[in-house]
């Protein structure tokens, strides 16, 4: 007799091999055909909204792993809220203006922007941006991101530009925006100012110099000393800035020494605390301190410049430290923020002896026309020859570089537009306290960055950007920005786009008959030629896109990389507080780290260690990439390599195989007819109780955005509690019990609850696999079978839960089972038995575990997956294994002493008797 035909073997079309690279595009097509995004909104319409406002990636390249991490996390969060009763609009966006696109098209298309009209050049930039929006959008779609792809926001759209102009106008009206001559980061390769967020620091070698500034006027305070031998000694790492020196700053209360070189007779003024170090670098060992004075003693003395015909004034500044240098700080107001403020306090004129191209002006004398880096060795050589150089050292220091061209930048005073952060930084910091920061230290990082920032340089000397909406009176030359001009410019940009600024005369768009509000002049106006910092563009998205297009403010969440504390998070906060004073534009701010290679190194083309998301899609599938994003502590740097993805694919298979086991054993099961809690077998209730713990753990993890907790918990649940224990035990019941019998349906009920739950828990992460399982599984009335995303995650199944005392008993059973498994392995190695069903197990248990002796021996044998078990209450836990007695059942393979004439055990005989073939 072929008893295999009488067994309930698993049956499912759900494949063991995922084949994600081939299957996912087919599912994407299905989602597109069903209009998944809009159907999801319809499904959840009327529910509380959760709005994650998309931080716009820059539209100048293909998809990279940073994009993949960012968009995966956003989609996981949005999906998880949709499946927890929230209405989840998600509008993707792109940041379009800025120098990177200008540089790229000039290089790639060989354009000469100076020979083109501004509008033609900007149109070329627009087309370039559109191209990469399309490329990136396709990549995000392939990743499975659910979004309104038909209506993305773009910072170059006329409607966006029209709103951004209004943000500028509000901040100008409040006095927060002004034009001034101040030192800013300046990239002379690209000839534009840069914001702090556009600066990257790299280690550069440099020559640091100790330079003598001879005493010129001691104000009669040091007349007892030989002035011709007296020098102030400054220290600098930027030799090229020396032509711009106007002052030497000392700390007012620190002690300064007059140090005499007993060999040459020369005397040097420097901080007493740094004397030994400086003289050591200079190679002077025979020296003495002649006298000491506080820094304030030297105020307003004059020193001669070492190589230009001018003097340098001694000034006081609290920022001077005794940590390095000489304590006498080289001060060039055209090249440093502190220098600028100090010289301004002393009423000194601004000197900027370097032009836009990074070349010295005539002010620098013989060095005029030289690039700053060219002048360094020449000035050094001249100072050595003239005797102005006390000492020099070769060091490596951290120096700012342009984030796009990667070349060193300079700090240089130029006329720029600024946003005065100082004017409202208290309000901005107060707004931070109303935000939930994830991780929690984010609030301190943001507040410290705001407090350290005095001004935000918002002007750029570029063509591809939003024109600064300011005009200048031809009569008095003063800038004009009023409610009327802002309204007119906003209307112009909204109708024609910002190219119109470069094509039209102000008279074409300003109110007819407009006069200068400063002087009443009627001669007309000229347009500002600078454009706005790209961070002002993206920082305005909360108004120009979110509030305008979606009708709500603030967002529930902003989520971006760690660098956005000085970038998008900050610019958004500053424009929101500065323009409207209503607090932060987000209720929660979540950050993730950088993507790095498998060894933790930054990925670069030159190193050949990059990972292309497209390669992951094609080899493993998007779900594996999403699992990668969810399985790491994304608040720190996230490693990626083929080895990591290979390991993740193994973890994925454990989940998939658990789902397949459930699906195979749910063939013909009706979820509308679940076994009642009171009728469910205790082992099955144990499984549902463990499922309840998983539900609670994952619900909290979703609330905390700790996705690695979810992936690890689900993996452990599938491997440890399901595969290694529960699923192994119930296989006999599922295969061999009566098809519609209570015991089998009890197990099926548990399997259904488990499958339904873990599919929903993992659906935001494994969006393709979750939907694939959903389409393959049976559903109860009320489920939306179109897509798992249209269904809420499960709450705990409290009615099925065992008590704490009952669960303690099951912990003991598992402990005993582990001991039995060890004994079975030993018996197998000793050739006493083959498979575990060939075993008869004799257990000795301590008195506190006497309940094991009271259990039905057949039930306990099933739990241990053996044929027979005897329990004795005695001393410590002990296990012995012998060969089972009786006949091996040809249907279930258990050994029975009560087999019928066909060798069937009583259970199998009863089941077989009811089958048609018998």
mmCIF file of C-alpha atoms in Angstrom, residues 416-754:
data_model
loop_
_atom_site.group_PDB
_atom_site.id
_atom_site.type_symbol
_atom_site.label_atom_id
_atom_site.label_comp_id
_atom_site.label_asym_id
_atom_site.label_seq_id
_atom_site.Cartn_x
_atom_site.Cartn_y
_atom_site.Cartn_z
ATOM 1 C CA UNK A 416 27.965 89.128 -0.423
ATOM 2 C CA UNK A 417 24.411 88.693 0.736
ATOM 3 C CA UNK A 418 24.067 87.301 4.229
ATOM 4 C CA UNK A 419 21.362 85.962 6.473
ATOM 5 C CA UNK A 420 22.071 87.112 10.021
ATOM 6 C CA UNK A 421 21.647 83.947 12.065
ATOM 7 C CA UNK A 422 22.722 85.941 15.102
ATOM 8 C CA UNK A 423 19.499 87.919 14.871
ATOM 9 C CA UNK A 424 17.238 84.924 15.567
ATOM 10 C CA UNK A 425 19.464 82.101 16.781
ATOM 11 C CA UNK A 426 17.758 81.998 20.199
ATOM 12 C CA UNK A 427 14.407 81.377 18.511
ATOM 13 C CA UNK A 428 15.999 78.751 16.261
ATOM 14 C CA UNK A 429 17.519 76.920 19.224
ATOM 15 C CA UNK A 430 14.199 77.080 21.087
ATOM 16 C CA UNK A 431 12.529 75.508 18.052
ATOM 17 C CA UNK A 432 15.005 72.594 18.263
ATOM 18 C CA UNK A 433 13.717 71.760 21.736
ATOM 19 C CA UNK A 434 10.247 71.082 20.316
ATOM 20 C CA UNK A 435 11.540 68.412 17.913
ATOM 21 C CA UNK A 436 12.048 64.693 18.539
ATOM 22 C CA UNK A 437 15.593 63.916 17.420
ATOM 23 C CA UNK A 438 16.640 60.390 16.449
ATOM 24 C CA UNK A 439 19.302 59.775 17.688
ATOM 25 C CA UNK A 440 18.683 61.940 20.733
ATOM 26 C CA UNK A 441 22.036 63.710 20.560
ATOM 27 C CA UNK A 442 20.874 65.429 17.372
ATOM 28 C CA UNK A 443 19.358 68.335 19.304
ATOM 29 C CA UNK A 444 22.711 69.229 20.874
ATOM 30 C CA UNK A 445 24.524 68.969 17.556
ATOM 31 C CA UNK A 446 22.019 71.200 15.812
ATOM 32 C CA UNK A 447 21.915 73.807 18.567
ATOM 33 C CA UNK A 448 25.694 73.980 18.824
ATOM 34 C CA UNK A 449 25.982 74.503 15.058
ATOM 35 C CA UNK A 450 23.403 77.277 15.145
ATOM 36 C CA UNK A 451 25.024 78.990 18.124
ATOM 37 C CA UNK A 452 28.448 78.872 16.459
ATOM 38 C CA UNK A 453 27.093 80.473 13.298
ATOM 39 C CA UNK A 454 26.858 84.252 13.078
ATOM 40 C CA UNK A 455 25.959 84.667 9.420
ATOM 41 C CA UNK A 456 24.899 82.488 6.515
ATOM 42 C CA UNK A 457 26.331 83.606 3.172
ATOM 43 C CA UNK A 458 23.408 83.122 0.800
ATOM 44 C CA UNK A 459 24.770 84.633 -2.424
ATOM 45 C CA UNK A 460 26.597 82.813 -5.199
ATOM 46 C CA UNK A 461 28.403 84.131 -8.233
ATOM 47 C CA UNK A 462 26.791 81.570 -10.534
ATOM 48 C CA UNK A 463 24.279 81.613 -13.371
ATOM 49 C CA UNK A 464 22.401 78.394 -12.637
ATOM 50 C CA UNK A 465 20.508 79.423 -9.551
ATOM 51 C CA UNK A 466 17.516 81.415 -8.392
ATOM 52 C CA UNK A 467 18.321 85.114 -8.920
ATOM 53 C CA UNK A 468 18.460 87.086 -5.698
ATOM 54 C CA UNK A 469 15.220 89.092 -5.979
ATOM 55 C CA UNK A 470 16.732 92.516 -5.308
ATOM 56 C CA UNK A 471 17.082 95.555 -7.552
ATOM 57 C CA UNK A 472 19.296 98.620 -7.103
ATOM 58 C CA UNK A 473 18.268 102.219 -7.528
ATOM 59 C CA UNK A 474 20.182 103.825 -10.402
ATOM 60 C CA UNK A 475 20.169 107.117 -8.510
ATOM 61 C CA UNK A 476 21.350 106.213 -4.997
ATOM 62 C CA UNK A 477 22.651 102.698 -5.630
ATOM 63 C CA UNK A 478 20.863 101.238 -2.619
ATOM 64 C CA UNK A 479 19.228 97.798 -2.755
ATOM 65 C CA UNK A 480 15.444 97.678 -3.005
ATOM 66 C CA UNK A 481 13.342 94.770 -1.781
ATOM 67 C CA UNK A 482 9.756 95.555 -0.799
ATOM 68 C CA UNK A 483 6.466 93.708 -0.604
ATOM 69 C CA UNK A 484 5.612 95.187 -3.996
ATOM 70 C CA UNK A 485 8.844 94.117 -5.702
ATOM 71 C CA UNK A 486 8.689 90.642 -4.184
ATOM 72 C CA UNK A 487 5.092 90.211 -5.359
ATOM 73 C CA UNK A 488 6.036 91.351 -8.869
ATOM 74 C CA UNK A 489 9.095 89.102 -9.088
ATOM 75 C CA UNK A 490 7.213 86.124 -7.651
ATOM 76 C CA UNK A 491 4.472 86.630 -10.214
ATOM 77 C CA UNK A 492 7.076 86.849 -13.011
ATOM 78 C CA UNK A 493 8.855 83.669 -11.948
ATOM 79 C CA UNK A 494 5.581 81.806 -11.478
ATOM 80 C CA UNK A 495 4.462 82.618 -15.007
ATOM 81 C CA UNK A 496 7.719 82.563 -16.972
ATOM 82 C CA UNK A 497 10.355 80.958 -14.756
ATOM 83 C CA UNK A 498 13.463 82.647 -13.420
ATOM 84 C CA UNK A 499 15.145 82.852 -16.856
ATOM 85 C CA UNK A 500 12.938 85.906 -17.323
ATOM 86 C CA UNK A 501 15.106 87.744 -14.792
ATOM 87 C CA UNK A 502 18.001 87.656 -17.232
ATOM 88 C CA UNK A 503 15.917 88.408 -20.309
ATOM 89 C CA UNK A 504 13.870 91.366 -19.082
ATOM 90 C CA UNK A 505 14.545 94.856 -17.860
ATOM 91 C CA UNK A 506 13.264 95.683 -14.338
ATOM 92 C CA UNK A 507 10.851 98.142 -15.907
ATOM 93 C CA UNK A 508 9.162 95.174 -17.620
ATOM 94 C CA UNK A 509 8.112 93.492 -14.381
ATOM 95 C CA UNK A 510 8.262 96.045 -11.558
ATOM 96 C CA UNK A 511 5.128 98.075 -10.735
ATOM 97 C CA UNK A 512 4.610 100.877 -13.235
ATOM 98 C CA UNK A 513 5.931 104.229 -12.070
ATOM 99 C CA UNK A 514 7.799 102.725 -9.128
ATOM 100 C CA UNK A 515 10.227 105.083 -7.410
ATOM 101 C CA UNK A 516 13.106 104.354 -5.052
ATOM 102 C CA UNK A 517 11.856 104.016 -1.466
ATOM 103 C CA UNK A 518 15.221 105.392 -0.242
ATOM 104 C CA UNK A 519 15.762 108.500 -2.326
ATOM 105 C CA UNK A 520 12.591 108.826 -4.385
ATOM 106 C CA UNK A 521 14.643 108.462 -7.539
ATOM 107 C CA UNK A 522 12.866 107.837 -10.824
ATOM 108 C CA UNK A 523 15.806 106.850 -13.007
ATOM 109 C CA UNK A 524 14.968 103.185 -12.784
ATOM 110 C CA UNK A 525 16.583 100.095 -11.342
ATOM 111 C CA UNK A 526 19.267 97.523 -12.032
ATOM 112 C CA UNK A 527 19.029 93.827 -11.205
ATOM 113 C CA UNK A 528 21.192 91.903 -8.730
ATOM 114 C CA UNK A 529 23.462 89.535 -10.668
ATOM 115 C CA UNK A 530 24.165 87.001 -7.902
ATOM 116 C CA UNK A 531 22.053 83.895 -7.367
ATOM 117 C CA UNK A 532 20.889 82.294 -4.144
ATOM 118 C CA UNK A 533 22.775 79.573 -2.341
ATOM 119 C CA UNK A 534 21.337 76.172 -3.263
ATOM 120 C CA UNK A 535 20.775 75.509 0.433
ATOM 121 C CA UNK A 536 18.306 78.398 0.430
ATOM 122 C CA UNK A 537 16.470 76.584 -2.374
ATOM 123 C CA UNK A 538 16.241 73.268 -0.550
ATOM 124 C CA UNK A 539 15.711 75.034 2.763
ATOM 125 C CA UNK A 540 12.538 76.559 1.323
ATOM 126 C CA UNK A 541 10.926 73.261 0.297
ATOM 127 C CA UNK A 542 8.743 73.199 3.404
ATOM 128 C CA UNK A 543 6.968 76.291 2.096
ATOM 129 C CA UNK A 544 7.495 76.159 -1.673
ATOM 130 C CA UNK A 545 6.434 72.523 -1.947
ATOM 131 C CA UNK A 546 5.034 71.026 1.236
ATOM 132 C CA UNK A 547 2.728 73.819 2.347
ATOM 133 C CA UNK A 548 1.931 75.176 -1.099
ATOM 134 C CA UNK A 549 1.319 71.876 -2.910
ATOM 135 C CA UNK A 550 0.252 69.574 -0.094
ATOM 136 C CA UNK A 551 -1.478 72.016 2.194
ATOM 137 C CA UNK A 552 0.089 71.114 5.541
ATOM 138 C CA UNK A 553 2.918 72.389 7.747
ATOM 139 C CA UNK A 554 5.023 71.253 9.566
ATOM 140 C CA UNK A 555 6.065 67.807 8.375
ATOM 141 C CA UNK A 556 6.000 64.902 10.773
ATOM 142 C CA UNK A 557 9.502 63.891 9.767
ATOM 143 C CA UNK A 558 12.691 64.893 8.003
ATOM 144 C CA UNK A 559 15.159 62.033 7.415
ATOM 145 C CA UNK A 560 18.591 62.527 5.876
ATOM 146 C CA UNK A 561 22.295 61.864 6.369
ATOM 147 C CA UNK A 562 24.422 63.181 9.210
ATOM 148 C CA UNK A 563 25.872 65.937 7.023
ATOM 149 C CA UNK A 564 22.471 67.617 6.861
ATOM 150 C CA UNK A 565 22.795 69.061 10.367
ATOM 151 C CA UNK A 566 24.807 71.775 8.655
ATOM 152 C CA UNK A 567 22.878 71.396 5.409
ATOM 153 C CA UNK A 568 19.186 70.804 4.752
ATOM 154 C CA UNK A 569 18.048 70.371 8.370
ATOM 155 C CA UNK A 570 19.653 73.657 9.307
ATOM 156 C CA UNK A 571 18.698 75.682 6.233
ATOM 157 C CA UNK A 572 15.090 74.489 6.572
ATOM 158 C CA UNK A 573 15.028 75.406 10.242
ATOM 159 C CA UNK A 574 16.561 78.837 9.608
ATOM 160 C CA UNK A 575 14.184 79.760 6.787
ATOM 161 C CA UNK A 576 11.184 78.546 8.793
ATOM 162 C CA UNK A 577 12.086 80.439 11.947
ATOM 163 C CA UNK A 578 13.528 83.430 10.112
ATOM 164 C CA UNK A 579 10.701 83.936 7.642
ATOM 165 C CA UNK A 580 7.660 82.807 9.602
ATOM 166 C CA UNK A 581 8.603 82.391 13.261
ATOM 167 C CA UNK A 582 6.455 79.290 13.694
ATOM 168 C CA UNK A 583 9.143 76.889 14.877
ATOM 169 C CA UNK A 584 10.806 74.021 13.049
ATOM 170 C CA UNK A 585 9.242 72.689 9.826
ATOM 171 C CA UNK A 586 9.484 69.126 11.186
ATOM 172 C CA UNK A 587 8.272 67.356 14.328
ATOM 173 C CA UNK A 588 10.862 64.579 14.120
ATOM 174 C CA UNK A 589 14.354 64.605 12.678
ATOM 175 C CA UNK A 590 15.996 61.256 11.934
ATOM 176 C CA UNK A 591 19.554 60.848 10.662
ATOM 177 C CA UNK A 592 21.569 58.072 9.068
ATOM 178 C CA UNK A 593 25.294 57.629 8.541
ATOM 179 C CA UNK A 594 27.441 57.314 5.446
ATOM 180 C CA UNK A 595 27.658 54.236 3.265
ATOM 181 C CA UNK A 596 31.174 52.762 3.304
ATOM 182 C CA UNK A 597 32.813 49.639 1.913
ATOM 183 C CA UNK A 598 33.151 46.324 3.745
ATOM 184 C CA UNK A 599 36.248 47.557 5.586
ATOM 185 C CA UNK A 600 34.648 50.807 6.688
ATOM 186 C CA UNK A 601 36.445 52.931 4.090
ATOM 187 C CA UNK A 602 34.789 55.664 2.047
ATOM 188 C CA UNK A 603 33.851 54.463 -1.438
ATOM 189 C CA UNK A 604 35.581 56.179 -4.361
ATOM 190 C CA UNK A 605 35.849 55.404 -8.053
ATOM 191 C CA UNK A 606 39.606 55.808 -7.836
ATOM 192 C CA UNK A 607 39.809 53.090 -5.180
ATOM 193 C CA UNK A 608 37.535 50.731 -7.101
ATOM 194 C CA UNK A 609 35.642 49.897 -3.907
ATOM 195 C CA UNK A 610 32.274 51.319 -4.852
ATOM 196 C CA UNK A 611 29.039 49.338 -4.892
ATOM 197 C CA UNK A 612 26.460 50.142 -7.582
ATOM 198 C CA UNK A 613 22.815 49.667 -6.516
ATOM 199 C CA UNK A 614 22.029 48.455 -10.045
ATOM 200 C CA UNK A 615 24.453 45.570 -9.551
ATOM 201 C CA UNK A 616 22.647 44.610 -6.344
ATOM 202 C CA UNK A 617 19.273 44.765 -8.115
ATOM 203 C CA UNK A 618 20.558 42.509 -10.891
ATOM 204 C CA UNK A 619 22.366 39.978 -8.690
ATOM 205 C CA UNK A 620 20.301 39.813 -5.502
ATOM 206 C CA UNK A 621 17.188 41.952 -5.961
ATOM 207 C CA UNK A 622 15.946 45.189 -4.431
ATOM 208 C CA UNK A 623 14.503 43.393 -1.401
ATOM 209 C CA UNK A 624 18.015 42.334 -0.368
ATOM 210 C CA UNK A 625 19.176 45.929 -0.657
ATOM 211 C CA UNK A 626 16.228 47.041 1.480
ATOM 212 C CA UNK A 627 17.052 44.282 3.978
ATOM 213 C CA UNK A 628 20.610 45.651 4.089
ATOM 214 C CA UNK A 629 19.300 49.108 4.972
ATOM 215 C CA UNK A 630 17.064 47.672 7.688
ATOM 216 C CA UNK A 631 19.598 45.235 9.170
ATOM 217 C CA UNK A 632 22.289 47.760 10.078
ATOM 218 C CA UNK A 633 22.566 50.383 12.786
ATOM 219 C CA UNK A 634 21.962 53.070 10.211
ATOM 220 C CA UNK A 635 22.638 55.908 12.652
ATOM 221 C CA UNK A 636 26.334 55.021 12.226
ATOM 222 C CA UNK A 637 28.183 54.368 8.972
ATOM 223 C CA UNK A 638 26.694 51.442 7.048
ATOM 224 C CA UNK A 639 29.032 48.949 5.402
ATOM 225 C CA UNK A 640 28.263 47.347 2.070
ATOM 226 C CA UNK A 641 30.063 44.663 0.118
ATOM 227 C CA UNK A 642 29.219 41.580 -1.889
ATOM 228 C CA UNK A 643 30.023 39.405 1.147
ATOM 229 C CA UNK A 644 27.526 41.348 3.249
ATOM 230 C CA UNK A 645 24.798 41.025 0.625
ATOM 231 C CA UNK A 646 25.534 37.310 0.261
ATOM 232 C CA UNK A 647 25.062 36.826 4.011
ATOM 233 C CA UNK A 648 21.865 38.885 3.972
ATOM 234 C CA UNK A 649 20.526 36.732 1.151
ATOM 235 C CA UNK A 650 20.953 33.706 3.447
ATOM 236 C CA UNK A 651 19.004 35.450 6.208
ATOM 237 C CA UNK A 652 16.365 36.321 3.645
ATOM 238 C CA UNK A 653 16.025 32.663 2.640
ATOM 239 C CA UNK A 654 15.318 31.700 6.257
ATOM 240 C CA UNK A 655 12.374 34.073 6.288
ATOM 241 C CA UNK A 656 11.226 32.983 2.846
ATOM 242 C CA UNK A 657 11.426 29.299 3.730
ATOM 243 C CA UNK A 658 9.457 29.856 6.934
ATOM 244 C CA UNK A 659 6.755 31.528 4.864
ATOM 245 C CA UNK A 660 6.865 28.706 2.321
ATOM 246 C CA UNK A 661 6.482 26.091 5.071
ATOM 247 C CA UNK A 662 3.403 27.927 6.334
ATOM 248 C CA UNK A 663 1.942 28.342 2.850
ATOM 249 C CA UNK A 664 2.468 24.713 1.968
ATOM 250 C CA UNK A 665 0.623 23.560 5.057
ATOM 251 C CA UNK A 666 -2.246 26.026 4.696
ATOM 252 C CA UNK A 667 -3.522 24.459 1.469
ATOM 253 C CA UNK A 668 -7.311 24.328 1.767
ATOM 254 C CA UNK A 669 -7.351 26.163 5.113
ATOM 255 C CA UNK A 670 -10.116 28.704 5.676
ATOM 256 C CA UNK A 671 -8.943 31.645 7.838
ATOM 257 C CA UNK A 672 -12.592 32.520 8.489
ATOM 258 C CA UNK A 673 -12.870 29.300 10.503
ATOM 259 C CA UNK A 674 -10.016 29.556 12.995
ATOM 260 C CA UNK A 675 -9.816 27.155 15.890
ATOM 261 C CA UNK A 676 -11.089 28.893 19.014
ATOM 262 C CA UNK A 677 -8.540 29.718 21.747
ATOM 263 C CA UNK A 678 -10.181 27.270 24.141
ATOM 264 C CA UNK A 679 -9.800 24.449 21.610
ATOM 265 C CA UNK A 680 -6.272 25.206 20.471
ATOM 266 C CA UNK A 681 -3.550 22.771 21.553
ATOM 267 C CA UNK A 682 -1.178 24.138 24.141
ATOM 268 C CA UNK A 683 1.898 23.866 21.905
ATOM 269 C CA UNK A 684 0.137 25.970 19.296
ATOM 270 C CA UNK A 685 -0.841 28.506 21.939
ATOM 271 C CA UNK A 686 2.817 28.599 22.973
ATOM 272 C CA UNK A 687 3.725 29.502 19.397
ATOM 273 C CA UNK A 688 1.098 32.252 19.266
ATOM 274 C CA UNK A 689 2.281 33.582 22.639
ATOM 275 C CA UNK A 690 5.818 33.830 21.271
ATOM 276 C CA UNK A 691 4.332 35.509 18.212
ATOM 277 C CA UNK A 692 2.674 38.031 20.530
ATOM 278 C CA UNK A 693 6.075 38.884 22.016
ATOM 279 C CA UNK A 694 7.413 39.403 18.493
ATOM 280 C CA UNK A 695 4.471 41.694 17.655
ATOM 281 C CA UNK A 696 5.116 43.862 20.721
ATOM 282 C CA UNK A 697 8.860 44.036 20.129
ATOM 283 C CA UNK A 698 8.498 44.971 16.473
ATOM 284 C CA UNK A 699 5.745 47.521 17.144
ATOM 285 C CA UNK A 700 8.029 49.357 19.552
ATOM 286 C CA UNK A 701 10.941 49.070 17.130
ATOM 287 C CA UNK A 702 8.848 50.630 14.349
ATOM 288 C CA UNK A 703 7.910 53.444 16.729
ATOM 289 C CA UNK A 704 11.603 53.974 17.493
ATOM 290 C CA UNK A 705 12.708 53.525 13.842
ATOM 291 C CA UNK A 706 15.041 50.724 14.966
ATOM 292 C CA UNK A 707 14.626 48.420 11.997
ATOM 293 C CA UNK A 708 17.578 46.200 12.840
ATOM 294 C CA UNK A 709 15.660 45.147 15.964
ATOM 295 C CA UNK A 710 12.843 43.995 13.671
ATOM 296 C CA UNK A 711 14.999 42.104 11.189
ATOM 297 C CA UNK A 712 16.993 40.407 13.944
ATOM 298 C CA UNK A 713 13.883 39.549 15.959
ATOM 299 C CA UNK A 714 12.065 38.088 12.957
ATOM 300 C CA UNK A 715 15.154 36.129 11.923
ATOM 301 C CA UNK A 716 15.538 34.699 15.435
ATOM 302 C CA UNK A 717 11.832 33.893 15.564
ATOM 303 C CA UNK A 718 11.978 32.038 12.244
ATOM 304 C CA UNK A 719 15.167 30.137 13.016
ATOM 305 C CA UNK A 720 15.139 29.485 16.758
ATOM 306 C CA UNK A 721 11.504 29.330 17.792
ATOM 307 C CA UNK A 722 9.933 28.186 14.550
ATOM 308 C CA UNK A 723 12.335 26.086 12.471
ATOM 309 C CA UNK A 724 14.390 24.602 15.312
ATOM 310 C CA UNK A 725 11.413 23.879 17.573
ATOM 311 C CA UNK A 726 7.800 24.474 16.697
ATOM 312 C CA UNK A 727 7.719 23.722 12.961
ATOM 313 C CA UNK A 728 9.825 20.638 13.493
ATOM 314 C CA UNK A 729 7.383 19.263 16.063
ATOM 315 C CA UNK A 730 4.102 19.965 14.263
ATOM 316 C CA UNK A 731 5.233 18.451 10.963
ATOM 317 C CA UNK A 732 3.926 15.031 12.041
ATOM 318 C CA UNK A 733 0.569 16.468 13.040
ATOM 319 C CA UNK A 734 0.238 18.456 9.822
ATOM 320 C CA UNK A 735 1.226 15.565 7.564
ATOM 321 C CA UNK A 736 -0.374 12.595 9.288
ATOM 322 C CA UNK A 737 -3.368 13.762 11.311
ATOM 323 C CA UNK A 738 -6.856 13.832 9.863
ATOM 324 C CA UNK A 739 -7.047 16.666 7.296
ATOM 325 C CA UNK A 740 -9.915 18.479 9.005
ATOM 326 C CA UNK A 741 -9.236 17.175 12.496
ATOM 327 C CA UNK A 742 -8.986 19.564 15.414
ATOM 328 C CA UNK A 743 -5.318 18.870 16.113
ATOM 329 C CA UNK A 744 -4.264 19.658 12.517
ATOM 330 C CA UNK A 745 -6.535 22.687 12.245
ATOM 331 C CA UNK A 746 -5.145 23.940 15.558
ATOM 332 C CA UNK A 747 -1.657 23.886 14.069
ATOM 333 C CA UNK A 748 -2.937 25.488 10.860
ATOM 334 C CA UNK A 749 -4.617 28.247 12.842
ATOM 335 C CA UNK A 750 -1.307 29.002 14.545
ATOM 336 C CA UNK A 751 0.526 28.847 11.217
ATOM 337 C CA UNK A 752 -1.963 31.226 9.634
ATOM 338 C CA UNK A 753 -1.626 33.744 12.475
ATOM 339 C CA UNK A 754 2.162 33.447 12.269
#
